[in-house]
PDB file of C-alpha atoms in Angstrom:
ATOM      1  CA  TRP G   1      -3.792  -1.399 -26.554  1.00 47.00           C
ATOM      2  CA  ASP G   2      -3.960   2.305 -25.746  1.00 55.00           C
ATOM      3  CA  ASP G   3      -0.207   2.650 -26.375  1.00 57.00           C
ATOM      4  CA  GLN G   4       0.071   2.275 -30.149  1.00 55.00           C
ATOM      5  CA  ALA G   5       3.852   2.004 -30.034  1.00 57.00           C
ATOM      6  CA  SER G   6       3.510  -1.236 -28.058  1.00 58.00           C
ATOM      7  CA  CYS G   7       1.319  -3.011 -30.616  1.00 67.00           C
ATOM      8  CA  GLU G   8       4.103  -5.110 -32.132  1.00 68.00           C
ATOM      9  CA  GLN G   9       1.842  -7.516 -33.983  1.00 68.00           C
ATOM     10  CA  LEU G  10       0.027  -4.671 -35.692  1.00 67.00           C
ATOM     11  CA  LEU G  11       3.321  -3.056 -36.641  1.00 67.00           C
ATOM     12  CA  TRP G  12       4.414  -6.285 -38.340  1.00 72.00           C
ATOM     13  CA  HIS G  13       1.270  -6.156 -40.446  1.00 71.00           C
ATOM     14  CA  GLY G  14       1.846  -2.530 -41.432  1.00 70.00           C
ATOM     15  CA  LEU G  15      -1.101  -1.197 -39.437  1.00 64.00           C
ATOM     16  CA  HIS G  16       0.631   1.740 -37.799  1.00 62.00           C
ATOM     17  CA  PRO G  17      -0.687   4.211 -36.946  1.00 63.00           C
ATOM     18  CA  LEU G  18      -3.787   2.354 -35.828  1.00 60.00           C
ATOM     19  CA  PRO G  19      -7.115   3.196 -37.429  1.00 63.00           C
ATOM     20  CA  ALA G  20      -9.540   4.997 -35.150  1.00 67.00           C
ATOM     21  CA  VAL G  21     -11.722   2.488 -33.272  1.00 65.00           C
ATOM     22  CA  ALA G  22     -14.256   2.820 -30.515  1.00 69.00           C
ATOM     23  CA  LYS G  23     -12.802   1.973 -27.122  1.00 73.00           C
ATOM     24  CA  LEU G  24     -14.404  -1.114 -25.615  1.00 73.00           C
ATOM     25  CA  VAL G  25     -16.057  -0.702 -22.236  1.00 81.00           C
ATOM     26  CA  PRO G  26     -15.795  -3.878 -20.104  1.00 82.00           C
ATOM     27  CA  SER G  27     -19.135  -5.297 -19.027  1.00 93.00           C
ATOM     28  CA  SER G  28     -20.460  -8.299 -17.127  1.00 97.00           C
ATOM     29  CA  GLY G  29     -20.825 -11.507 -19.088  1.00 97.00           C
ATOM     30  CA  ALA G  30     -22.196 -15.054 -18.916  1.00 97.00           C
ATOM     31  CA  PHE G  31     -20.513 -17.873 -20.842  1.00 97.00           C
ATOM     32  CA  GLY G  32     -22.493 -20.926 -19.838  1.00 96.00           C
ATOM     33  CA  ASP G  33     -20.811 -23.400 -22.204  1.00 95.00           C
ATOM     34  CA  ALA G  34     -17.405 -22.421 -20.789  1.00 95.00           C
ATOM     35  CA  GLY G  35     -18.710 -22.319 -17.210  1.00 97.00           C
ATOM     36  CA  LEU G  36     -17.493 -18.733 -16.665  1.00 98.00           C
ATOM     37  CA  PHE G  37     -19.548 -15.823 -15.351  1.00 98.00           C
ATOM     38  CA  THR G  38     -18.294 -12.279 -14.735  1.00 98.00           C
ATOM     39  CA  LEU G  39     -19.571  -9.266 -12.827  1.00 98.00           C
ATOM     40  CA  ARG G  40     -17.999  -5.841 -13.419  1.00 97.00           C
ATOM     41  CA  ASN G  41     -18.358  -2.215 -12.489  1.00 95.00           C
ATOM     42  CA  HIS G  42     -16.137   0.877 -12.435  1.00 92.00           C
ATOM     43  CA  ARG G  43     -13.826  -0.614  -9.775  1.00 94.00           C
ATOM     44  CA  LEU G  44     -14.522  -4.302  -9.353  1.00 97.00           C
ATOM     45  CA  PHE G  45     -14.238  -7.504 -11.356  1.00 97.00           C
ATOM     46  CA  VAL G  46     -15.572 -10.868 -10.159  1.00 98.00           C
ATOM     47  CA  MET G  47     -15.277 -14.166 -12.015  1.00 98.00           C
ATOM     48  CA  ALA G  48     -17.292 -17.230 -10.985  1.00 98.00           C
ATOM     49  CA  ILE G  49     -16.718 -20.771 -12.260  1.00 98.00           C
ATOM     50  CA  LEU G  50     -19.544 -23.280 -12.622  1.00 98.00           C
ATOM     51  CA  ASN G  51     -19.046 -25.888 -15.323  1.00 97.00           C
ATOM     52  CA  HIS G  52     -21.322 -28.494 -16.842  1.00 95.00           C
ATOM     53  CA  TYR G  53     -18.482 -30.861 -17.635  1.00 94.00           C
ATOM     54  CA  ARG G  54     -18.288 -32.499 -21.024  1.00 89.00           C
ATOM     55  CA  SER G  55     -14.538 -33.169 -20.856  1.00 89.00           C
ATOM     56  CA  ARG G  56     -12.096 -34.061 -18.101  1.00 88.00           C
ATOM     57  CA  PRO G  57     -11.842 -31.513 -15.270  1.00 90.00           C
ATOM     58  CA  ALA G  58      -8.440 -30.564 -13.867  1.00 86.00           C
ATOM     59  CA  HIS G  59      -9.156 -28.561 -10.705  1.00 92.00           C
ATOM     60  CA  MET G  60     -11.733 -28.836  -7.918  1.00 95.00           C
ATOM     61  CA  ASP G  61     -12.969 -25.292  -8.547  1.00 97.00           C
ATOM     62  CA  GLN G  62     -16.745 -25.428  -8.997  1.00 98.00           C
ATOM     63  CA  LEU G  63     -18.204 -22.108  -7.720  1.00 98.00           C
ATOM     64  CA  HIS G  64     -14.732 -20.625  -7.256  1.00 98.00           C
ATOM     65  CA  LEU G  65     -14.618 -16.812  -7.150  1.00 98.00           C
ATOM     66  CA  ASP G  66     -11.763 -14.609  -8.320  1.00 98.00           C
ATOM     67  CA  VAL G  67     -12.119 -11.008  -7.081  1.00 98.00           C
ATOM     68  CA  TRP G  68     -10.242  -7.922  -8.313  1.00 97.00           C
ATOM     69  CA  ALA G  69     -10.475  -4.307  -7.118  1.00 96.00           C
ATOM     70  CA  ASP G  70      -8.741  -1.382  -8.820  1.00 93.00           C
ATOM     71  CA  GLY G  71      -6.417  -3.820 -10.598  1.00 92.00           C
ATOM     72  CA  HIS G  72      -5.473  -5.721  -7.416  1.00 95.00           C
ATOM     73  CA  ASN G  73      -6.237  -9.442  -7.089  1.00 97.00           C
ATOM     74  CA  VAL G  74      -8.062  -9.522  -3.743  1.00 97.00           C
ATOM     75  CA  LEU G  75      -9.208 -13.177  -3.767  1.00 98.00           C
ATOM     76  CA  SER G  76      -7.117 -15.347  -6.053  1.00 97.00           C
ATOM     77  CA  ASP G  77      -6.760 -18.770  -7.582  1.00 95.00           C
ATOM     78  CA  SER G  78      -3.856 -20.746  -6.118  1.00 95.00           C
ATOM     79  CA  GLY G  79      -2.317 -21.608  -9.496  1.00 94.00           C
ATOM     80  CA  THR G  80      -0.941 -24.885 -10.824  1.00 90.00           C
ATOM     81  CA  TYR G  81       2.786 -25.403 -10.062  1.00 92.00           C
ATOM     82  CA  SER G  82       3.018 -28.847 -11.742  1.00 90.00           C
ATOM     83  CA  TYR G  83       0.445 -31.640 -11.855  1.00 78.00           C
ATOM     84  CA  ALA G  84       3.285 -34.169 -11.582  1.00 80.00           C
ATOM     85  CA  GLN G  85       4.383 -32.797  -8.180  1.00 88.00           C
ATOM     86  CA  GLU G  86       2.714 -33.091  -4.784  1.00 90.00           C
ATOM     87  CA  THR G  87       2.536 -29.284  -4.500  1.00 92.00           C
ATOM     88  CA  GLY G  88       0.620 -29.124  -7.784  1.00 91.00           C
ATOM     89  CA  ARG G  89      -1.794 -31.845  -6.687  1.00 91.00           C
ATOM     90  CA  ALA G  90      -2.476 -29.910  -3.483  1.00 94.00           C
ATOM     91  CA  LEU G  91      -3.108 -26.680  -5.421  1.00 95.00           C
ATOM     92  CA  ALA G  92      -5.622 -28.500  -7.644  1.00 93.00           C
ATOM     93  CA  SER G  93      -7.628 -29.682  -4.622  1.00 95.00           C
ATOM     94  CA  THR G  94     -10.893 -28.289  -3.283  1.00 97.00           C
ATOM     95  CA  GLY G  95      -9.301 -26.592  -0.290  1.00 97.00           C
ATOM     96  CA  ALA G  96      -6.914 -24.575  -2.479  1.00 97.00           C
ATOM     97  CA  HIS G  97      -9.770 -22.735  -4.222  1.00 98.00           C
ATOM     98  CA  ASN G  98     -12.233 -20.080  -3.091  1.00 98.00           C
ATOM     99  CA  VAL G  99     -15.014 -22.619  -2.644  1.00 98.00           C
ATOM    100  CA  VAL G 100     -16.754 -24.548   0.109  1.00 98.00           C
ATOM    101  CA  LYS G 101     -14.800 -27.426   1.665  1.00 98.00           C
ATOM    102  CA  VAL G 102     -16.835 -30.133   3.373  1.00 98.00           C
ATOM    103  CA  LYS G 103     -14.843 -31.946   6.033  1.00 97.00           C
ATOM    104  CA  GLY G 104     -13.124 -35.037   4.651  1.00 97.00           C
ATOM    105  CA  LEU G 105     -14.508 -34.614   1.116  1.00 98.00           C
ATOM    106  CA  GLU G 106     -13.265 -33.355  -2.244  1.00 97.00           C
ATOM    107  CA  GLN G 107     -15.571 -32.000  -4.943  1.00 98.00           C
ATOM    108  CA  MET G 108     -14.395 -34.847  -7.187  1.00 97.00           C
ATOM    109  CA  ASN G 109     -11.951 -37.751  -6.915  1.00 95.00           C
ATOM    110  CA  ARG G 110      -8.474 -37.789  -8.422  1.00 89.00           C
ATOM    111  CA  ARG G 111      -6.698 -40.864  -9.753  1.00 86.00           C
ATOM    112  CA  GLY G 112      -3.023 -40.273 -10.484  1.00 79.00           C
ATOM    113  CA  ALA G 113      -1.718 -36.971 -11.812  1.00 73.00           C
ATOM    114  CA  PHE G 114      -4.371 -36.330 -14.450  1.00 80.00           C
ATOM    115  CA  MET G 115      -7.474 -38.519 -14.084  1.00 88.00           C
ATOM    116  CA  VAL G 116     -10.514 -37.056 -12.305  1.00 93.00           C
ATOM    117  CA  CYS G 117     -13.635 -39.149 -11.732  1.00 94.00           C
ATOM    118  CA  GLY G 118     -17.007 -38.593 -10.105  1.00 95.00           C
ATOM    119  CA  TRP G 119     -17.518 -35.290 -11.908  1.00 96.00           C
ATOM    120  CA  THR G 120     -19.687 -32.686 -10.211  1.00 97.00           C
ATOM    121  CA  LYS G 121     -23.055 -31.769 -11.714  1.00 97.00           C
ATOM    122  CA  ARG G 122     -24.206 -28.208 -12.384  1.00 98.00           C
ATOM    123  CA  LEU G 123     -27.781 -28.085 -11.115  1.00 98.00           C
ATOM    124  CA  HIS G 124     -28.676 -24.456 -11.779  1.00 96.00           C
ATOM    125  CA  TYR G 125     -27.313 -21.025 -12.541  1.00 98.00           C
ATOM    126  CA  ALA G 126     -28.752 -17.524 -12.971  1.00 98.00           C
ATOM    127  CA  TRP G 127     -26.933 -14.364 -13.982  1.00 98.00           C
ATOM    128  CA  ASP G 128     -27.509 -10.687 -14.678  1.00 97.00           C
ATOM    129  CA  GLN G 129     -25.289  -7.603 -14.725  1.00 96.00           C
ATOM    130  CA  ASP G 130     -24.928  -7.422 -10.936  1.00 97.00           C
ATOM    131  CA  THR G 131     -25.739 -10.900  -9.603  1.00 98.00           C
ATOM    132  CA  PHE G 132     -24.818 -14.531 -10.043  1.00 98.00           C
ATOM    133  CA  SER G 133     -26.189 -17.632  -8.368  1.00 98.00           C
ATOM    134  CA  GLY G 134     -25.234 -21.205  -8.984  1.00 98.00           C
ATOM    135  CA  GLU G 135     -25.721 -24.650  -7.512  1.00 98.00           C
ATOM    136  CA  MET G 136     -23.561 -27.712  -7.912  1.00 98.00           C
ATOM    137  CA  GLN G 137     -23.845 -31.310  -6.700  1.00 98.00           C
ATOM    138  CA  SER G 138     -20.828 -33.332  -5.666  1.00 98.00           C
ATOM    139  CA  ARG G 139     -21.104 -37.075  -6.163  1.00 97.00           C
ATOM    140  CA  ASN G 140     -19.288 -37.339  -2.831  1.00 97.00           C
ATOM    141  CA  GLY G 141     -22.502 -36.433  -1.038  1.00 97.00           C
ATOM    142  CA  TYR G 142     -23.168 -32.700  -0.790  1.00 98.00           C
ATOM    143  CA  VAL G 143     -24.760 -29.777  -2.646  1.00 98.00           C
ATOM    144  CA  HIS G 144     -23.379 -26.225  -2.612  1.00 98.00           C
ATOM    145  CA  LYS G 145     -25.376 -23.143  -3.607  1.00 98.00           C
ATOM    146  CA  ARG G 146     -23.624 -19.753  -3.884  1.00 98.00           C
ATOM    147  CA  GLN G 147     -25.303 -16.385  -4.400  1.00 98.00           C
ATOM    148  CA  VAL G 148     -23.182 -13.362  -5.343  1.00 98.00           C
ATOM    149  CA  ARG G 149     -24.228  -9.717  -5.582  1.00 98.00           C
ATOM    150  CA  LEU G 150     -21.978  -6.894  -6.770  1.00 98.00           C
ATOM    151  CA  ALA G 151     -22.556  -3.344  -5.496  1.00 97.00           C
ATOM    152  CA  ALA G 152     -20.700  -0.155  -6.356  1.00 94.00           C
ATOM    153  CA  ASP G 153     -17.959  -0.714  -3.756  1.00 96.00           C
ATOM    154  CA  ALA G 154     -18.862  -4.041  -2.168  1.00 98.00           C
ATOM    155  CA  LEU G 155     -19.408  -7.734  -2.802  1.00 98.00           C
ATOM    156  CA  PHE G 156     -22.025  -9.808  -0.956  1.00 98.00           C
ATOM    157  CA  VAL G 157     -21.960 -13.621  -0.906  1.00 98.00           C
ATOM    158  CA  GLU G 158     -24.173 -16.277   0.641  1.00 98.00           C
ATOM    159  CA  ASP G 159     -23.066 -19.913   0.754  1.00 98.00           C
ATOM    160  CA  ALA G 160     -25.605 -22.637   1.545  1.00 98.00           C
ATOM    161  CA  VAL G 161     -24.621 -26.300   1.798  1.00 98.00           C
ATOM    162  CA  ASP G 162     -26.588 -29.518   2.190  1.00 98.00           C
ATOM    163  CA  SER G 163     -23.806 -31.675   3.604  1.00 97.00           C
ATOM    164  CA  ASN G 164     -25.803 -34.404   5.386  1.00 94.00           C
ATOM    165  CA  GLY G 165     -24.585 -33.083   8.725  1.00 94.00           C
ATOM    166  CA  LYS G 166     -20.895 -32.849   7.898  1.00 96.00           C
ATOM    167  CA  ARG G 167     -19.046 -29.681   8.975  1.00 97.00           C
ATOM    168  CA  TRP G 168     -17.955 -27.294   6.245  1.00 98.00           C
ATOM    169  CA  GLN G 169     -16.224 -24.002   5.678  1.00 98.00           C
ATOM    170  CA  ALA G 170     -15.814 -21.460   2.891  1.00 98.00           C
ATOM    171  CA  MET G 171     -12.151 -21.237   1.857  1.00 98.00           C
ATOM    172  CA  LEU G 172     -10.681 -17.945   0.609  1.00 98.00           C
ATOM    173  CA  HIS G 173      -7.137 -17.224  -0.570  1.00 98.00           C
ATOM    174  CA  THR G 174      -5.244 -13.973  -1.005  1.00 98.00           C
ATOM    175  CA  SER G 175      -1.730 -12.715  -1.667  1.00 97.00           C
ATOM    176  CA  LEU G 176      -2.539  -9.453   0.138  1.00 97.00           C
ATOM    177  CA  GLU G 177      -1.501  -8.657   3.697  1.00 97.00           C
ATOM    178  CA  VAL G 178      -4.110  -9.878   6.179  1.00 97.00           C
ATOM    179  CA  LYS G 179      -4.911  -8.202   9.483  1.00 95.00           C
ATOM    180  CA  ARG G 180      -7.565  -9.478  11.873  1.00 94.00           C
ATOM    181  CA  THR G 181      -9.892  -6.945  13.531  1.00 89.00           C
ATOM    182  CA  GLN G 182     -12.682  -7.312  16.083  1.00 83.00           C
ATOM    183  CA  THR G 183     -15.299  -7.642  13.354  1.00 79.00           C
ATOM    184  CA  GLY G 184     -13.454  -9.303  10.489  1.00 89.00           C
ATOM    185  CA  ILE G 185     -10.398  -8.979   8.264  1.00 96.00           C
ATOM    186  CA  ILE G 186      -8.574  -6.023   6.708  1.00 96.00           C
ATOM    187  CA  LEU G 187      -6.786  -6.768   3.420  1.00 97.00           C
ATOM    188  CA  ARG G 188      -3.841  -4.487   2.678  1.00 96.00           C
ATOM    189  CA  ARG G 189      -1.187  -3.936   0.033  1.00 94.00           C
ATOM    190  CA  GLY G 190       1.986  -2.054   0.927  1.00 91.00           C
ATOM    191  CA  GLY G 191       0.427  -1.027   4.235  1.00 89.00           C
ATOM    192  CA  ARG G 192      -2.616   0.539   2.517  1.00 92.00           C
ATOM    193  CA  ALA G 193      -6.059  -0.886   3.273  1.00 94.00           C
ATOM    194  CA  LEU G 194      -7.826  -2.106   0.127  1.00 96.00           C
ATOM    195  CA  ALA G 195     -10.772  -3.997   1.537  1.00 97.00           C
ATOM    196  CA  ARG G 196     -12.568  -5.204   4.651  1.00 96.00           C
ATOM    197  CA  LEU G 197     -13.991  -8.725   4.865  1.00 97.00           C
ATOM    198  CA  ASP G 198     -16.887  -9.342   7.257  1.00 96.00           C
ATOM    199  CA  CYS G 199     -18.595 -12.652   8.012  1.00 95.00           C
ATOM    200  CA  ASP G 200     -21.357 -13.965  10.272  1.00 95.00           C
ATOM    201  CA  ALA G 201     -19.243 -17.044  11.127  1.00 95.00           C
ATOM    202  CA  ALA G 202     -15.950 -17.784  12.860  1.00 95.00           C
ATOM    203  CA  ILE G 203     -12.789 -16.941  10.896  1.00 96.00           C
ATOM    204  CA  GLU G 204      -9.476 -18.799  10.910  1.00 97.00           C
ATOM    205  CA  ILE G 205      -6.310 -17.546   9.188  1.00 97.00           C
ATOM    206  CA  SER G 206      -3.348 -19.703   8.147  1.00 98.00           C
ATOM    207  CA  PRO G 207      -0.376 -19.450   5.772  1.00 98.00           C
ATOM    208  CA  CYS G 208      -0.464 -21.180   2.401  1.00 97.00           C
ATOM    209  CA  VAL G 209       1.222 -20.898  -0.991  1.00 97.00           C
ATOM    210  CA  GLN G 210       0.177 -20.020  -4.516  1.00 97.00           C
ATOM    211  CA  SER G 211       1.929 -20.655  -7.806  1.00 97.00           C
ATOM    212  CA  LEU G 212       1.948 -17.849 -10.361  1.00 92.00           C
ATOM    213  CA  HIS G 213       4.654 -19.508 -12.474  1.00 93.00           C
ATOM    214  CA  TYR G 214       5.569 -23.095 -13.367  1.00 93.00           C
ATOM    215  CA  LEU G 215       7.475 -24.869 -10.544  1.00 94.00           C
ATOM    216  CA  LYS G 216       7.516 -21.697  -8.426  1.00 96.00           C
ATOM    217  CA  THR G 217       5.552 -20.830  -5.292  1.00 97.00           C
ATOM    218  CA  GLU G 218       4.877 -17.599  -3.448  1.00 97.00           C
ATOM    219  CA  PRO G 219       3.547 -17.103   0.095  1.00 97.00           C
ATOM    220  CA  ALA G 220      -0.182 -16.424   0.483  1.00 98.00           C
ATOM    221  CA  THR G 221      -2.845 -16.539   3.182  1.00 98.00           C
ATOM    222  CA  GLN G 222      -5.821 -18.850   3.566  1.00 98.00           C
ATOM    223  CA  ILE G 223      -8.964 -17.514   5.251  1.00 98.00           C
ATOM    224  CA  ALA G 224     -11.489 -20.112   6.435  1.00 98.00           C
ATOM    225  CA  LEU G 225     -15.067 -19.018   7.201  1.00 97.00           C
ATOM    226  CA  ILE G 226     -16.366 -21.800   9.427  1.00 97.00           C
ATOM    227  CA  CYS G 227     -20.079 -22.573   9.364  1.00 97.00           C
ATOM    228  CA  PRO G 228     -21.496 -23.329  12.825  1.00 95.00           C
ATOM    229  CA  GLY G 229     -22.772 -26.872  13.281  1.00 91.00           C
ATOM    230  CA  ASN G 230     -26.400 -25.772  13.734  1.00 90.00           C
ATOM    231  CA  ARG G 231     -26.589 -23.836  10.449  1.00 95.00           C
ATOM    232  CA  ASP G 232     -26.560 -24.671   6.749  1.00 97.00           C
ATOM    233  CA  ARG G 233     -25.471 -21.276   5.404  1.00 98.00           C
ATOM    234  CA  ILE G 234     -23.177 -18.335   6.008  1.00 98.00           C
ATOM    235  CA  GLN G 235     -23.043 -14.807   4.646  1.00 98.00           C
ATOM    236  CA  TRP G 236     -19.867 -12.857   3.975  1.00 98.00           C
ATOM    237  CA  SER G 237     -19.072  -9.543   2.357  1.00 98.00           C
ATOM    238  CA  ILE G 238     -16.116  -7.498   1.168  1.00 98.00           C
ATOM    239  CA  TYR G 239     -16.181  -3.691   1.324  1.00 97.00           C
ATOM    240  CA  PHE G 240     -13.644  -2.024  -0.931  1.00 96.00           C
ATOM    241  CA  THR G 241     -12.412   1.191   0.647  1.00 82.00           C
ATOM    242  CA  GLU G 242      -9.130   2.979   1.174  1.00 62.00           C
ATOM    243  CA  GLU G 243      -9.937   4.244   4.640  1.00 49.00           C
ATOM    244  CA  GLN G 244      -7.449   3.786   7.471  1.00 45.00           C
ATOM    245  CA  GLU G 245      -8.417   0.847   9.626  1.00 46.00           C
ATOM    246  CA  SER G 246      -8.842   1.233  13.377  1.00 46.00           C
ATOM    247  CA  ASP G 247      -7.624  -1.280  15.957  1.00 45.00           C
TER     248      ASP G 247
END
């Protein structure tokens, strides 16, 4: 902590004032065994999930992205609520994460409140300081490949899906205010524009919920990027600016 007076645990151990230490500078990281990959720069933080499961999964979140800008959660996980409740089961599903949803299919199959079968398979991943790509196979009959590139003030994503002809869409979720424009989406907080989302596919917006605390829900917005039937991939991007949007 920068505020030494707030370091209660260190105070209990008699380590106040704190010894001088070098301040850590956050950097991108790859943690393949945990299935977590991060991209960072001076403003942005992106976390991607791509597991090679060795123990029971809980959520349908393979290739999920969490996106933060200037401390604001721009694209978020929907949370848990309670696995024993219908709301919690819905929030654990494929469509409640920032992943691809193939029509009529889940990434994996759930049995009861806690059992998940037909685990997905991680086919490939590559990572460096500014890029991540990963590919996963669902045993329900499709393969999803996601490529992510982080720029100074922007995020670029390509989703490609082999779905055997089934329709699919990329699902995104945010607690920010959402305003549709002629070219895409403006994401705002307190009336101030934080980001602009553009996509080369049709966009649908609908209300949803997220759960930041046990047995509690908060309103959120779901953004669906719908892949046309004659294509197997879409590209979308988020530009992080504070400029005033125009109608």
